[in-house]
Short mmCIF file of C-alpha atoms in Angstrom, two decimals:
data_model
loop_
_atom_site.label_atom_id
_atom_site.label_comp_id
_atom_site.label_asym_id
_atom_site.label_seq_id
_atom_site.Cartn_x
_atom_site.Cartn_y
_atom_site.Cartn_z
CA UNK E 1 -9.30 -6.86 4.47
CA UNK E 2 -9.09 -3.44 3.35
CA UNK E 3 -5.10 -1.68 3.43
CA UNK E 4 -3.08 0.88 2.09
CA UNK E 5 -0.07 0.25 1.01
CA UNK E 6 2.96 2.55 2.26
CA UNK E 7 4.85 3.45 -0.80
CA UNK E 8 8.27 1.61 0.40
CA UNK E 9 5.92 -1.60 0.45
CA UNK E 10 4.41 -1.51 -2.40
CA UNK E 11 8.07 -0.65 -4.02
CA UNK E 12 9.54 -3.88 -2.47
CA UNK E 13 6.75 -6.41 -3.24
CA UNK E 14 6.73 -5.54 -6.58
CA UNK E 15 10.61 -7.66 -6.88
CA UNK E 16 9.70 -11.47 -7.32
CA UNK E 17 13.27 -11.73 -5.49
CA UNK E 18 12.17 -9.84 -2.92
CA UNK E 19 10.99 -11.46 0.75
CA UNK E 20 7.72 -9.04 0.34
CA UNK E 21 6.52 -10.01 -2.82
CA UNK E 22 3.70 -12.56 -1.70
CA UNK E 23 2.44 -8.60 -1.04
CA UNK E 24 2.12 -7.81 -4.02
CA UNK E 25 0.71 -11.98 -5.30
CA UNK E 26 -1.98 -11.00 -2.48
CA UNK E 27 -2.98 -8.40 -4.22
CA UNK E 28 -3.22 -9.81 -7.73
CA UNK E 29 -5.08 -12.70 -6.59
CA UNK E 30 -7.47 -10.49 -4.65
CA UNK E 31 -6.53 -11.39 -1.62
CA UNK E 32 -7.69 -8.14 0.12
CA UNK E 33 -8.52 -4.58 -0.95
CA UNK E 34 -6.25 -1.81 -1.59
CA UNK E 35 -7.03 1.41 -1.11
CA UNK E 36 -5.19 4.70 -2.88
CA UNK E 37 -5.64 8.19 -3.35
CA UNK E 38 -4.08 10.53 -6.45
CA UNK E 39 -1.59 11.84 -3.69
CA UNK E 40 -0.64 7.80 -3.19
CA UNK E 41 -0.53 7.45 -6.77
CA UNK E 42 1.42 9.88 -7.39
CA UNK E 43 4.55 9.21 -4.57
CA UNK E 44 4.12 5.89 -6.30
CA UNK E 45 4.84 7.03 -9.30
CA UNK E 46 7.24 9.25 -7.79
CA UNK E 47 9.33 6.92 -6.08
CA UNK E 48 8.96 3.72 -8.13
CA UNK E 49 10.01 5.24 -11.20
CA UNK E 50 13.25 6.52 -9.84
CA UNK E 51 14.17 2.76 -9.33
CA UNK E 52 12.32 0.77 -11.95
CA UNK E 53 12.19 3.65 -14.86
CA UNK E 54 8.96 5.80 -15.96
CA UNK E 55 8.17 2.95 -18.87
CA UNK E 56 7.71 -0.54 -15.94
CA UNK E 57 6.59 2.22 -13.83
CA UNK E 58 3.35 3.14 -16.12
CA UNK E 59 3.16 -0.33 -16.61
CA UNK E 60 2.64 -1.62 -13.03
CA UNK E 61 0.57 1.35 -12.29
CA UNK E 62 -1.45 0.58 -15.05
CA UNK E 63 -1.44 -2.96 -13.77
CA UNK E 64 -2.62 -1.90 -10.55
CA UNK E 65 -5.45 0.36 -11.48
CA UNK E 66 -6.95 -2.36 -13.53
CA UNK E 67 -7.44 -5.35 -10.25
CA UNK E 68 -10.72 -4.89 -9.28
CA UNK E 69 -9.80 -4.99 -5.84
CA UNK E 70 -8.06 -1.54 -5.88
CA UNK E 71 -9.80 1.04 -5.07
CA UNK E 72 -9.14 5.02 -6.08
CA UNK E 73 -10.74 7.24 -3.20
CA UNK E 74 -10.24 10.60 -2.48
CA UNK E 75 -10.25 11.99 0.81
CA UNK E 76 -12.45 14.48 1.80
CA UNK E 77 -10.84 15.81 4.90
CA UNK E 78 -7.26 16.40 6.10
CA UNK E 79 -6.59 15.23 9.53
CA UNK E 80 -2.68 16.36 9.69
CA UNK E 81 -2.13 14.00 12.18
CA UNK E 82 1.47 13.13 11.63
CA UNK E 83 3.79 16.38 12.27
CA UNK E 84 6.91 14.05 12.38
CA UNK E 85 6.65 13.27 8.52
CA UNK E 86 3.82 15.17 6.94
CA UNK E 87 3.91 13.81 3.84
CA UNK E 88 2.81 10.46 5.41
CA UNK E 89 -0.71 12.31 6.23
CA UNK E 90 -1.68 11.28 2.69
CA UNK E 91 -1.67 7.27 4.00
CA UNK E 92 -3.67 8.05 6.89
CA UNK E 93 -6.19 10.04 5.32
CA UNK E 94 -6.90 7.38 3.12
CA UNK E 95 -7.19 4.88 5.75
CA UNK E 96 -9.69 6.96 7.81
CA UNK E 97 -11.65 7.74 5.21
CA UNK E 98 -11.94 4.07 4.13
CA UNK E 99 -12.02 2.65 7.88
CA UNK E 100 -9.17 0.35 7.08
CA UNK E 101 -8.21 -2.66 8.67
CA UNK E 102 -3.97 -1.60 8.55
CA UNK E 103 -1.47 0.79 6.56
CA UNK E 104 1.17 -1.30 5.80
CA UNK E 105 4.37 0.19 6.50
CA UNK E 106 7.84 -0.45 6.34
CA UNK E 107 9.71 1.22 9.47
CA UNK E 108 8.19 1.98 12.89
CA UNK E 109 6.67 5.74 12.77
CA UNK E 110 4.00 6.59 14.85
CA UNK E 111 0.45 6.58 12.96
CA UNK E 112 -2.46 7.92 15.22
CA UNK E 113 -5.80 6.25 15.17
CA UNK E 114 -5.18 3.74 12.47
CA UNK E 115 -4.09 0.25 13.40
CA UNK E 116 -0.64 -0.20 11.42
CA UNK E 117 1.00 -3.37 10.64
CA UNK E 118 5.07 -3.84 9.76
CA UNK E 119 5.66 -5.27 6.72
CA UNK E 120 7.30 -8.29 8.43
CA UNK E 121 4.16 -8.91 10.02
CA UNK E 122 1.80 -8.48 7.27
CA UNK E 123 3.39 -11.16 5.25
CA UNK E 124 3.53 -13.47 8.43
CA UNK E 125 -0.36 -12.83 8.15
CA UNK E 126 -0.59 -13.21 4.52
CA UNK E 127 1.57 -16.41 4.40
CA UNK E 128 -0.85 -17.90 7.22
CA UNK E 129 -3.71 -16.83 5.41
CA UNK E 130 -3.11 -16.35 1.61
CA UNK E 131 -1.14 -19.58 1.16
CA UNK E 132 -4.06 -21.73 2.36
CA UNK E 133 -6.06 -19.98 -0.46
CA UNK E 134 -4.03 -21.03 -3.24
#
């Protein structure tokens, strides 16, 4: 399964408290592929560091970069589909240009051509499918 990761999911699976963290134990166990761009990257870094501090920041970034199930792309072409919240363009470049199965999101927003799926909804799909692989 091939996703990208909205920055306000990533953010909340990284919490072991948090109801979103199997996310995040998906990931690290390879569960399915996750696909970022420097423009991800760097709203990750962005935002997480504002709430966890640059030093855990660097460190789960660091974490991140070195699964071997995520995958640094760079898009070649900007579609500028969303005009609501350009900045989310970023997420569905990358999932075009990877053909991705969803961008996992938090809220509702409207994300042309790219199948989305709420976070809610991703873990009811990971929990279904990931806890069987354990």
């Amino acid at each position: 399964m091939n996703i990208v990761l909205d920055t306000n999911v990533f953010l909340v699976s990284l919490a072991s408290h948090s109801k979103y963290h199997l996310i995040y134990q998906a990931l690290s166990n390879n569960f399915f592929d996750l696909y970022v761009s420097n423009e991800i990257l760097t709203e990750y870094d962005e935002v997480i560091s504002k709430r966890l501090g640059c030093d855990i920041t660097d460190l789960k970034l660091r974490e991140l970069l070195n699964l071997k199930n995520v995958h640094k792309i760079e898009p070649f072409y900007n579609w500028q589909l969303i005009e609501i919240d350009p900045d989310d363009n970023k997420f569905v470049d990358c999932a075009i240009a990877i053909s991705a199965d969803f961008i996992d999101i938090l809220k509702d927003i409207p994300f042309p051509i790219v199948d989305t799926i709420k976070a809610e909804d991703f873990l009811i799909l990971l929990q279904n499918d990931f806890m069987g692989f354990q």
